[in-house]
Tab-separated table of C-alpha atoms (C1' of nucleotides) in Angstrom:
chain	number	residue	atom	x	y	z
A	1	UNK	CA	-43.347	-15.576	-14.322
A	2	UNK	CA	-40.679	-15.326	-16.914
A	3	UNK	CA	-37.128	-14.907	-15.870
A	4	UNK	CA	-36.163	-12.007	-18.055
A	5	UNK	CA	-33.765	-10.256	-15.695
A	6	UNK	CA	-31.170	-10.035	-18.401
A	7	UNK	CA	-30.208	-6.387	-18.069
A	8	UNK	CA	-31.273	-4.508	-14.907
A	9	UNK	CA	-32.126	-1.200	-16.585
A	10	UNK	CA	-29.833	1.761	-16.700
A	11	UNK	CA	-26.391	2.124	-18.099
A	12	UNK	CA	-24.561	-1.166	-17.986
A	13	UNK	CA	-21.306	-1.572	-16.112
A	14	UNK	CA	-18.486	-0.291	-18.210
A	15	UNK	CA	-15.786	-2.593	-16.887
A	16	UNK	CA	-15.324	-6.309	-16.434
A	17	UNK	CA	-15.980	-7.015	-12.766
A	18	UNK	CA	-14.128	-10.325	-12.890
A	19	UNK	CA	-11.120	-8.703	-14.438
A	20	UNK	CA	-11.199	-5.924	-11.850
A	21	UNK	CA	-11.472	-8.456	-9.028
A	22	UNK	CA	-8.530	-10.370	-10.426
A	23	UNK	CA	-6.427	-7.205	-10.354
A	24	UNK	CA	-7.527	-6.434	-6.807
A	25	UNK	CA	-6.624	-9.966	-5.747
A	26	UNK	CA	-3.099	-9.455	-7.029
A	27	UNK	CA	-2.717	-6.257	-5.047
A	28	UNK	CA	-3.979	-7.885	-1.845
A	29	UNK	CA	-1.753	-10.853	-2.539
A	30	UNK	CA	1.294	-8.658	-2.714
A	31	UNK	CA	0.530	-6.061	-0.072
A	32	UNK	CA	-1.900	-7.712	2.310
A	33	UNK	CA	-5.167	-6.214	3.459
A	34	UNK	CA	-3.902	-3.210	5.338
A	35	UNK	CA	-0.970	-2.620	3.042
A	36	UNK	CA	-3.251	-2.286	0.026
A	37	UNK	CA	-4.784	1.181	-0.051
A	38	UNK	CA	-7.894	2.094	-1.976
A	39	UNK	CA	-5.689	4.183	-4.223
A	40	UNK	CA	-3.507	1.158	-4.980
A	41	UNK	CA	-6.523	-1.045	-5.543
A	42	UNK	CA	-8.589	1.217	-7.761
A	43	UNK	CA	-5.573	2.197	-9.810
A	44	UNK	CA	-4.823	-1.457	-10.485
A	45	UNK	CA	-8.471	-2.181	-11.164
A	46	UNK	CA	-8.711	0.722	-13.594
A	47	UNK	CA	-11.870	2.113	-12.019
A	48	UNK	CA	-12.792	4.899	-9.644
A	49	UNK	CA	-13.545	4.600	-5.980
A	50	UNK	CA	-17.247	5.102	-6.624
A	51	UNK	CA	-17.387	2.286	-9.128
A	52	UNK	CA	-15.555	-0.003	-6.748
A	53	UNK	CA	-17.954	0.746	-3.907
A	54	UNK	CA	-20.945	0.303	-6.185
A	55	UNK	CA	-19.683	-3.026	-7.484
A	56	UNK	CA	-18.111	-4.601	-4.394
A	57	UNK	CA	-19.450	-2.823	-1.309
A	58	UNK	CA	-16.351	-1.746	0.538
A	59	UNK	CA	-12.718	-2.665	1.009
A	60	UNK	CA	-13.436	-5.551	3.358
A	61	UNK	CA	-15.997	-7.133	1.043
A	62	UNK	CA	-13.655	-6.642	-1.860
A	63	UNK	CA	-11.030	-8.520	0.091
A	64	UNK	CA	-13.376	-11.378	0.884
A	65	UNK	CA	-14.313	-11.677	-2.770
A	66	UNK	CA	-10.660	-11.545	-3.743
A	67	UNK	CA	-9.975	-14.336	-1.268
A	68	UNK	CA	-12.755	-16.420	-2.825
A	69	UNK	CA	-11.286	-15.828	-6.225
A	70	UNK	CA	-7.881	-16.776	-4.926
A	71	UNK	CA	-9.311	-20.013	-3.573
A	72	UNK	CA	-10.836	-20.928	-6.895
A	73	UNK	CA	-7.870	-19.696	-8.906
A	74	UNK	CA	-4.299	-19.810	-7.689
A	75	UNK	CA	-5.173	-21.917	-4.644
A	76	UNK	CA	-7.263	-24.461	-6.513
A	77	UNK	CA	-4.342	-26.836	-6.192
A	78	UNK	CA	-5.595	-27.551	-2.675
A	79	UNK	CA	-8.964	-28.860	-3.812
A	80	UNK	CA	-7.317	-30.868	-6.574
A	81	UNK	CA	-4.841	-32.371	-4.135
A	82	UNK	CA	-7.661	-33.591	-1.912
A	83	UNK	CA	-8.993	-35.727	-4.759
A	84	UNK	CA	-5.821	-37.732	-5.176
A	85	UNK	CA	-6.310	-41.431	-4.580
A	86	UNK	CA	-3.871	-41.880	-1.697
A	87	UNK	CA	-2.848	-39.869	1.347
A	88	UNK	CA	0.720	-39.757	0.127
A	89	UNK	CA	-0.360	-38.331	-3.182
A	90	UNK	CA	-2.614	-35.836	-1.412
A	91	UNK	CA	0.260	-34.554	0.688
A	92	UNK	CA	2.674	-34.542	-2.233
A	93	UNK	CA	0.302	-32.674	-4.520
A	94	UNK	CA	-0.632	-30.228	-1.798
A	95	UNK	CA	2.942	-29.231	-1.103
A	96	UNK	CA	3.913	-29.199	-4.769
A	97	UNK	CA	0.958	-26.912	-5.452
A	98	UNK	CA	1.921	-24.619	-2.631
A	99	UNK	CA	5.472	-24.421	-3.955
A	100	UNK	CA	4.279	-23.588	-7.447
A	101	UNK	CA	1.707	-21.040	-6.383
A	102	UNK	CA	3.986	-19.178	-4.007
A	103	UNK	CA	6.770	-18.893	-6.577
A	104	UNK	CA	4.812	-18.456	-9.795
A	105	UNK	CA	6.386	-15.937	-12.163
A	106	UNK	CA	4.149	-12.976	-12.817
A	107	UNK	CA	2.389	-13.388	-9.498
A	108	UNK	CA	3.372	-12.041	-6.094
A	109	UNK	CA	5.590	-14.299	-4.014
A	110	UNK	CA	3.935	-16.069	-1.135
A	111	UNK	CA	0.357	-16.993	-0.342
A	112	UNK	CA	-2.536	-14.567	-0.104
A	113	UNK	CA	-3.906	-16.697	2.706
A	114	UNK	CA	-0.827	-16.051	4.790
A	115	UNK	CA	0.099	-12.497	3.793
A	116	UNK	CA	-1.071	-9.934	6.247
A	117	UNK	CA	-2.685	-12.486	8.481
A	118	UNK	CA	0.081	-12.462	11.054
A	119	UNK	CA	0.387	-8.866	12.083
A	120	UNK	CA	-2.521	-6.470	11.977
A	121	UNK	CA	-3.558	-3.149	13.373
A	122	UNK	CA	-7.117	-2.559	14.508
A	123	UNK	CA	-8.410	-2.022	11.005
A	124	UNK	CA	-7.041	-5.342	9.778
A	125	UNK	CA	-8.384	-7.613	12.501
A	126	UNK	CA	-11.430	-8.723	10.553
A	127	UNK	CA	-9.327	-9.633	7.529
A	128	UNK	CA	-6.842	-11.396	9.772
A	129	UNK	CA	-9.624	-13.465	11.320
A	130	UNK	CA	-10.964	-14.307	7.875
A	131	UNK	CA	-7.573	-15.608	6.807
A	132	UNK	CA	-7.089	-17.656	9.949
A	133	UNK	CA	-10.498	-19.192	9.314
A	134	UNK	CA	-9.484	-19.832	5.702
A	135	UNK	CA	-6.397	-21.740	6.771
A	136	UNK	CA	-8.338	-23.611	9.427
A	137	UNK	CA	-10.791	-24.677	6.781
A	138	UNK	CA	-8.016	-25.977	4.585
A	139	UNK	CA	-6.531	-27.877	7.480
A	140	UNK	CA	-9.918	-29.389	8.315
A	141	UNK	CA	-10.293	-30.629	4.765
A	142	UNK	CA	-6.882	-32.257	4.920
A	143	UNK	CA	-7.787	-33.851	8.225
A	144	UNK	CA	-11.000	-35.303	6.852
A	145	UNK	CA	-9.174	-36.622	3.841
A	146	UNK	CA	-6.539	-38.279	6.023
A	147	UNK	CA	-9.240	-39.692	8.282
A	148	UNK	CA	-10.800	-41.222	5.205
A	149	UNK	CA	-7.415	-42.673	4.309
A	150	UNK	CA	-7.177	-44.264	7.735
A	151	UNK	CA	-10.684	-45.680	7.389
A	152	UNK	CA	-9.802	-47.130	4.003
A	153	UNK	CA	-6.585	-48.677	5.240
A	154	UNK	CA	-4.539	-46.374	3.032
A	155	UNK	CA	-2.892	-45.013	6.184
A	156	UNK	CA	-1.986	-47.284	9.113
A	157	UNK	CA	-4.508	-47.448	11.974
A	158	UNK	CA	-2.144	-45.614	14.295
A	159	UNK	CA	-1.858	-42.594	12.030
A	160	UNK	CA	-3.197	-39.349	13.482
A	161	UNK	CA	-5.132	-37.390	10.823
A	162	UNK	CA	-5.085	-34.279	12.989
A	163	UNK	CA	-1.322	-34.326	13.271
A	164	UNK	CA	-0.762	-35.178	9.635
A	165	UNK	CA	-3.005	-32.335	8.487
A	166	UNK	CA	-1.253	-29.872	10.764
A	167	UNK	CA	2.111	-31.139	9.642
A	168	UNK	CA	1.362	-30.660	5.958
A	169	UNK	CA	-0.208	-27.264	6.591
A	170	UNK	CA	2.739	-26.123	8.688
A	171	UNK	CA	5.212	-27.010	5.956
A	172	UNK	CA	3.025	-25.249	3.387
A	173	UNK	CA	2.864	-22.117	5.550
A	174	UNK	CA	6.609	-22.187	5.973
A	175	UNK	CA	7.019	-22.484	2.231
A	176	UNK	CA	4.884	-19.363	1.812
A	177	UNK	CA	7.113	-17.452	4.204
A	178	UNK	CA	10.237	-18.668	2.451
A	179	UNK	CA	8.855	-17.654	-0.910
A	180	UNK	CA	8.404	-14.070	0.233
A	181	UNK	CA	12.015	-14.146	1.328
A	182	UNK	CA	13.050	-14.959	-2.201
A	183	UNK	CA	13.390	-18.735	-2.168
A	184	UNK	CA	13.083	-20.267	-5.619
A	185	UNK	CA	10.759	-22.938	-6.895
A	186	UNK	CA	13.413	-25.628	-6.972
A	187	UNK	CA	14.743	-24.778	-3.527
A	188	UNK	CA	11.292	-25.047	-2.048
A	189	UNK	CA	10.417	-28.184	-3.975
A	190	UNK	CA	13.474	-29.803	-2.414
A	191	UNK	CA	12.148	-28.782	0.979
A	192	UNK	CA	8.756	-30.254	0.171
A	193	UNK	CA	10.414	-33.474	-0.945
A	194	UNK	CA	12.414	-33.619	2.256
A	195	UNK	CA	9.305	-33.082	4.347
A	196	UNK	CA	7.610	-36.071	2.755
A	197	UNK	CA	10.603	-38.387	2.524
A	198	UNK	CA	9.177	-40.608	5.187
A	199	UNK	CA	5.447	-40.607	4.960
A	200	UNK	CA	3.483	-40.824	7.102
A	201	UNK	CA	5.861	-39.417	9.725
A	202	UNK	CA	4.926	-41.861	12.478
B	1	UNK	CA	42.111	12.957	28.779
B	2	UNK	CA	40.010	11.424	31.476
B	3	UNK	CA	36.948	9.464	30.609
B	4	UNK	CA	34.477	11.060	32.950
B	5	UNK	CA	31.384	10.826	30.768
B	6	UNK	CA	29.363	9.451	33.576
B	7	UNK	CA	26.356	11.754	33.395
B	8	UNK	CA	25.945	13.891	30.287
B	9	UNK	CA	24.696	17.036	32.027
B	10	UNK	CA	21.109	18.040	32.123
B	11	UNK	CA	18.085	16.331	33.521
B	12	UNK	CA	18.563	12.583	33.388
B	13	UNK	CA	16.182	10.316	31.583
B	14	UNK	CA	13.168	9.670	33.705
B	15	UNK	CA	12.348	6.199	32.390
B	16	UNK	CA	14.143	2.906	31.916
B	17	UNK	CA	15.078	2.710	28.254
B	18	UNK	CA	15.505	-1.069	28.372
B	19	UNK	CA	12.116	-1.506	29.930
B	20	UNK	CA	10.559	0.807	27.353
B	21	UNK	CA	12.237	-1.074	24.516
B	22	UNK	CA	10.956	-4.339	25.908
B	23	UNK	CA	7.411	-2.979	25.856
B	24	UNK	CA	7.855	-1.687	22.318
B	25	UNK	CA	9.147	-5.087	21.242
B	26	UNK	CA	5.989	-6.718	22.531
B	27	UNK	CA	3.804	-4.317	20.558
B	28	UNK	CA	5.769	-4.894	17.349
B	29	UNK	CA	5.663	-8.612	18.031
B	30	UNK	CA	1.913	-8.574	18.226
B	31	UNK	CA	1.029	-5.997	15.594
B	32	UNK	CA	3.959	-5.927	13.204
B	33	UNK	CA	5.747	-2.800	12.062
B	34	UNK	CA	2.969	-1.069	10.196
B	35	UNK	CA	0.237	-2.310	12.497
B	36	UNK	CA	1.900	-0.751	15.514
B	37	UNK	CA	1.154	2.964	15.623
B	38	UNK	CA	3.166	5.490	17.553
B	39	UNK	CA	0.171	5.891	19.816
B	40	UNK	CA	0.153	2.154	20.559
B	41	UNK	CA	3.890	2.113	21.099
B	42	UNK	CA	4.280	5.121	23.347
B	43	UNK	CA	1.253	4.163	25.399
B	44	UNK	CA	2.757	0.738	26.037
B	45	UNK	CA	6.168	2.247	26.722
B	46	UNK	CA	4.688	4.738	29.160
B	47	UNK	CA	6.452	7.697	27.596
B	48	UNK	CA	5.575	10.518	25.245
B	49	UNK	CA	6.325	10.743	21.567
B	50	UNK	CA	8.999	13.320	22.242
B	51	UNK	CA	10.797	11.092	24.709
B	52	UNK	CA	10.646	8.188	22.295
B	53	UNK	CA	12.153	10.208	19.479
B	54	UNK	CA	14.856	11.566	21.751
B	55	UNK	CA	15.775	8.123	23.020
B	56	UNK	CA	15.385	5.946	19.922
B	57	UNK	CA	15.430	8.197	16.864
B	58	UNK	CA	12.283	7.284	15.014
B	59	UNK	CA	9.848	4.446	14.517
B	60	UNK	CA	12.087	2.523	12.170
B	61	UNK	CA	15.118	2.693	14.461
B	62	UNK	CA	12.938	1.725	17.367
B	63	UNK	CA	11.884	-1.314	15.409
B	64	UNK	CA	15.446	-2.283	14.600
B	65	UNK	CA	16.401	-2.008	18.252
B	66	UNK	CA	13.357	-4.003	19.234
B	67	UNK	CA	14.395	-6.672	16.741
B	68	UNK	CA	17.872	-6.783	18.279
B	69	UNK	CA	16.344	-7.154	21.689
B	70	UNK	CA	14.102	-9.904	20.381
B	71	UNK	CA	17.123	-11.721	19.000
B	72	UNK	CA	18.924	-11.609	22.330
B	73	UNK	CA	15.812	-12.329	24.347
B	74	UNK	CA	12.927	-14.476	23.124
B	75	UNK	CA	14.857	-15.666	20.063
B	76	UNK	CA	18.037	-16.550	21.920
B	77	UNK	CA	17.013	-20.174	21.567
B	78	UNK	CA	18.434	-20.006	18.050
B	79	UNK	CA	21.951	-19.149	19.183
B	80	UNK	CA	21.773	-21.767	21.925
B	81	UNK	CA	20.602	-24.404	19.477
B	82	UNK	CA	23.609	-23.765	17.247
B	83	UNK	CA	25.917	-24.752	20.078
B	84	UNK	CA	24.493	-28.224	20.474
B	85	UNK	CA	27.034	-30.968	19.836
B	86	UNK	CA	25.281	-32.711	16.945
B	87	UNK	CA	23.282	-31.625	13.921
B	88	UNK	CA	20.312	-33.605	15.131
B	89	UNK	CA	20.373	-31.835	18.457
B	90	UNK	CA	20.772	-28.488	16.719
B	91	UNK	CA	17.673	-29.075	14.628
B	92	UNK	CA	15.719	-30.496	17.538
B	93	UNK	CA	16.584	-27.607	19.848
B	94	UNK	CA	15.928	-25.044	17.136
B	95	UNK	CA	12.426	-26.293	16.454
B	96	UNK	CA	11.626	-26.853	20.119
B	97	UNK	CA	12.719	-23.291	20.822
B	98	UNK	CA	10.607	-21.957	18.025
B	99	UNK	CA	7.584	-23.856	19.336
B	100	UNK	CA	8.105	-22.507	22.847
B	101	UNK	CA	8.727	-18.942	21.803
B	102	UNK	CA	5.797	-18.713	19.429
B	103	UNK	CA	3.365	-20.106	21.997
B	104	UNK	CA	4.721	-18.655	25.231
B	105	UNK	CA	1.977	-17.525	27.614
B	106	UNK	CA	2.126	-13.824	28.299
B	107	UNK	CA	3.766	-13.112	24.966
B	108	UNK	CA	2.185	-12.554	21.580
B	109	UNK	CA	1.663	-15.659	19.485
B	110	UNK	CA	4.028	-16.136	16.598
B	111	UNK	CA	7.474	-14.804	15.799
B	112	UNK	CA	8.455	-11.154	15.567
B	113	UNK	CA	10.794	-12.099	12.748
B	114	UNK	CA	7.881	-13.310	10.669
B	115	UNK	CA	5.081	-10.966	11.688
B	116	UNK	CA	4.534	-8.168	9.252
B	117	UNK	CA	7.313	-9.310	7.014
B	118	UNK	CA	5.058	-10.859	4.416
B	119	UNK	CA	2.706	-8.098	3.417
B	120	UNK	CA	3.671	-4.464	3.548
B	121	UNK	CA	2.620	-1.137	2.180
B	122	UNK	CA	5.163	1.392	1.051
B	123	UNK	CA	5.934	2.549	4.570
B	124	UNK	CA	6.740	-0.949	5.767
B	125	UNK	CA	9.131	-2.020	3.018
B	126	UNK	CA	12.254	-1.179	4.981
B	127	UNK	CA	11.093	-3.156	7.982
B	128	UNK	CA	10.078	-6.018	5.712
B	129	UNK	CA	13.542	-6.094	4.166
B	130	UNK	CA	15.135	-6.022	7.599
B	131	UNK	CA	13.121	-9.046	8.659
B	132	UNK	CA	13.902	-10.972	5.502
B	133	UNK	CA	17.574	-10.269	6.130
B	134	UNK	CA	17.133	-11.397	9.722
B	135	UNK	CA	15.697	-14.732	8.655
B	136	UNK	CA	18.355	-15.138	5.980
B	137	UNK	CA	20.983	-14.596	8.626
B	138	UNK	CA	19.476	-17.274	10.821
B	139	UNK	CA	19.348	-19.653	7.906
B	140	UNK	CA	22.981	-18.938	7.053
B	141	UNK	CA	24.016	-19.771	10.599
B	142	UNK	CA	22.174	-23.047	10.416
B	143	UNK	CA	23.805	-23.801	7.091
B	144	UNK	CA	27.289	-23.167	8.457
B	145	UNK	CA	26.569	-25.324	11.445
B	146	UNK	CA	25.365	-28.167	9.261
B	147	UNK	CA	28.368	-27.753	6.995
B	148	UNK	CA	30.527	-28.133	10.060
B	149	UNK	CA	28.602	-31.272	10.942
B	150	UNK	CA	29.318	-32.688	7.510
B	151	UNK	CA	32.996	-31.825	7.855
B	152	UNK	CA	33.122	-33.536	11.217
B	153	UNK	CA	31.386	-36.643	9.958
B	154	UNK	CA	28.398	-35.961	12.190
B	155	UNK	CA	26.267	-35.777	9.035
B	156	UNK	CA	26.826	-38.139	6.098
B	157	UNK	CA	28.956	-36.795	3.246
B	158	UNK	CA	25.964	-36.654	0.915
B	159	UNK	CA	23.997	-34.347	3.209
B	160	UNK	CA	23.214	-30.900	1.803
B	161	UNK	CA	23.690	-28.209	4.473
B	162	UNK	CA	21.849	-25.676	2.335
B	163	UNK	CA	18.803	-27.890	2.046
B	164	UNK	CA	18.856	-28.927	5.684
B	165	UNK	CA	19.041	-25.329	6.858
B	166	UNK	CA	16.182	-24.297	4.608
B	167	UNK	CA	14.165	-27.294	5.693
B	168	UNK	CA	14.520	-26.494	9.374
B	169	UNK	CA	13.829	-22.807	8.773
B	170	UNK	CA	10.773	-23.566	6.690
B	171	UNK	CA	9.274	-25.729	9.401
B	172	UNK	CA	10.055	-23.061	11.995
B	173	UNK	CA	8.372	-20.391	9.850
B	174	UNK	CA	5.343	-22.610	9.419
B	175	UNK	CA	5.201	-23.108	13.160
B	176	UNK	CA	5.131	-19.337	13.622
B	177	UNK	CA	2.198	-19.038	11.232
B	178	UNK	CA	0.361	-21.856	12.948
B	179	UNK	CA	0.915	-20.253	16.346
B	180	UNK	CA	-0.789	-17.051	15.231
B	181	UNK	CA	-3.708	-19.194	14.132
B	182	UNK	CA	-4.092	-20.491	17.646
B	183	UNK	CA	-2.165	-23.761	17.571
B	184	UNK	CA	-1.025	-24.871	21.016
B	185	UNK	CA	2.429	-25.725	22.281
B	186	UNK	CA	1.801	-29.449	22.326
B	187	UNK	CA	0.215	-29.490	18.883
B	188	UNK	CA	3.203	-27.708	17.411
B	189	UNK	CA	5.731	-29.780	19.311
B	190	UNK	CA	4.155	-32.845	17.727
B	191	UNK	CA	4.640	-31.229	14.345
B	192	UNK	CA	8.263	-30.463	15.155
B	193	UNK	CA	8.774	-34.068	16.246
B	194	UNK	CA	7.206	-35.311	13.036
B	195	UNK	CA	9.440	-33.066	10.964
B	196	UNK	CA	12.554	-34.541	12.530
B	197	UNK	CA	11.441	-38.155	12.736
B	198	UNK	CA	13.875	-39.117	10.042
B	199	UNK	CA	16.929	-36.970	10.295
B	200	UNK	CA	18.638	-36.025	8.143
B	201	UNK	CA	15.872	-36.214	5.534
B	202	UNK	CA	18.030	-37.648	2.754
C	1	DA	C1'	-38.642	10.671	-25.182
C	2	DA	C1'	-38.710	9.585	-20.205
C	3	DA	C1'	-36.828	7.048	-16.546
C	4	DC	C1'	-33.049	4.951	-14.633
C	5	DT	C1'	-28.486	3.616	-13.590
C	6	DT	C1'	-23.645	3.815	-14.074
C	7	DA	C1'	-19.037	6.025	-15.367
C	8	DG	C1'	-15.553	9.385	-14.719
C	9	DA	C1'	-13.566	13.178	-12.379
C	10	DT	C1'	-12.984	15.960	-8.492
C	11	DA	C1'	-13.415	17.570	-4.247
C	12	DC	C1'	-14.333	16.673	0.268
C	13	DC	C1'	-15.258	14.327	4.997
C	14	DG	C1'	-13.411	13.034	9.762
C	15	DA	C1'	-9.871	10.193	11.492
C	16	DT	C1'	-5.363	8.703	11.902
C	17	DC	C1'	-0.671	8.409	10.341
C	18	DG	C1'	4.534	9.597	11.538
C	19	DG	C1'	6.865	13.363	13.167
C	20	DT	C1'	7.622	18.491	15.382
C	21	DG	C1'	7.341	22.797	17.966
C	22	DC	C1'	6.637	24.916	22.017
C	23	DA	C1'	5.974	25.865	27.079
C	24	DG	C1'	7.059	25.031	31.593
C	25	DA	C1'	8.908	22.168	35.050
C	26	DA	C1'	12.638	19.269	36.695
C	27	DT	C1'	17.367	17.998	37.455
C	28	DG	C1'	22.364	17.902	37.668
C	29	DA	C1'	27.068	19.810	36.336
C	30	DA	C1'	29.850	23.849	36.221
D	1	DT	C1'	23.227	30.448	40.930
D	2	DT	C1'	23.675	29.681	36.194
D	3	DC	C1'	23.450	26.914	32.414
D	4	DA	C1'	22.367	23.002	29.822
D	5	DT	C1'	19.586	19.270	28.985
D	6	DT	C1'	15.626	16.352	29.217
D	7	DC	C1'	11.410	15.740	31.090
D	8	DT	C1'	5.874	15.891	30.387
D	9	DG	C1'	1.969	17.480	27.971
D	10	DC	C1'	-0.413	19.389	24.282
D	11	DA	C1'	-1.186	21.380	20.086
D	12	DC	C1'	-0.033	21.084	15.499
D	13	DC	C1'	2.033	19.824	10.756
D	14	DG	C1'	1.221	17.751	5.988
D	15	DA	C1'	-0.013	13.407	4.221
D	16	DT	C1'	-2.776	9.574	3.810
D	17	DC	C1'	-6.435	6.608	5.313
D	18	DG	C1'	-11.407	4.605	4.075
D	19	DG	C1'	-15.458	6.369	2.436
D	20	DT	C1'	-18.873	9.918	0.395
D	21	DA	C1'	-20.972	13.849	-2.289
D	22	DT	C1'	-21.585	16.187	-6.434
D	23	DC	C1'	-21.347	17.098	-10.859
D	24	DT	C1'	-21.881	15.856	-16.032
D	25	DA	C1'	-21.935	12.419	-19.582
D	26	DA	C1'	-23.415	8.171	-21.389
D	27	DG	C1'	-25.955	4.068	-22.345
D	28	DT	C1'	-30.344	0.806	-21.857
D	29	DT	C1'	-34.560	0.131	-20.383
D	30	DT	C1'	-39.806	1.130	-20.654
DNA sequence: AAACTTAGATACCGATCGGTGCAGAATGAA
DNA sequence: TTCATTCTGCACCGATCGGTATCTAAGTTT
């Protein structure tokens, strides 16, 4: 029972799947799910349609994998923020990360988790639902973290973790919208600072 | 030189153009520019493609007219908010209006001015630009109003109208995103309250 | 070498996209 | 009535959509 599944017989893949997924993520980030055509995607990935289907399944699965990659890459600031020692630092790091990620040079403006999740035709409904679930998940993690802060006495007993999580997420979503409209890093960081000037907002 | 252009000869229009535009606005509101197909639009408007083209030009012009109608209808809260006597009331009314409009029963969730303006394929770029300009215009009006408040002594001399306008707009944009994700009126009103708990956020 | 799998290129599928052309009926002004 | 215009309805345009088929070439296993 040796585990010798090193190479699965046949000609090996001639492209770097991670690299290709990264490129696809950027296209989805900029154009959204419906706005990104297979022609756009495969051209950016440097592979043919057939190779894409063989490697990733179909457009929807490619999008889901791109979203995962986005979560672990550009959006990793969220997970890092949750590990900060105080609720104030969590909120501060979360918004600062959202500002940086939505205005990073060389990357599309805005947030992949927000792009294309607002309006959708029939073909984009599944992707839209996936993104709403993605944001809900992020909000739930913030809520749990703030609940923990209340339990630890870091936040006052009257603080409402649900409200605080929604508040932080709302500001972050607004920042993503502003970024697409051309707002700069420093402009949005000022907004983030203003949003947290009295924390918690009770 | 009499102005007798009452009826322009020929068979008169057999449908109410305002009513049709209202229906089109709702479709764009829900599905965005690219997500709304001509089939969706004309079915909702109750007219044929030909009639739509004769009355409104093309899809893009229809969208622009729908956006105007949105501004004067569901989004009229913005203009009303600007007339409030103090900056605090302006901000409060603006956010309350955005909460109500993005969660109004019988209307699509979210804001037409934000839907479909984040991600776009090639065919939606013009509409995307129009929406970004629309939001910029709203932000400029807020900025002027807050500048006036500073001039009048309603806001402290150190207050930054630019920042305040962007802050309010950012929260409103975030509220629109949250509404599409299913947030309720009361949840979002709590967020709006939290955002304005210390005003101005200096 | 045989078996197997993938790559690249190209053409194609049915469906839908935004937008038109056409036919025939309807309506009002001249 | 005559003429002009718009109505409805339907078929149609070229282009693009997501996805597939088919070919040959290439590389890695057994």
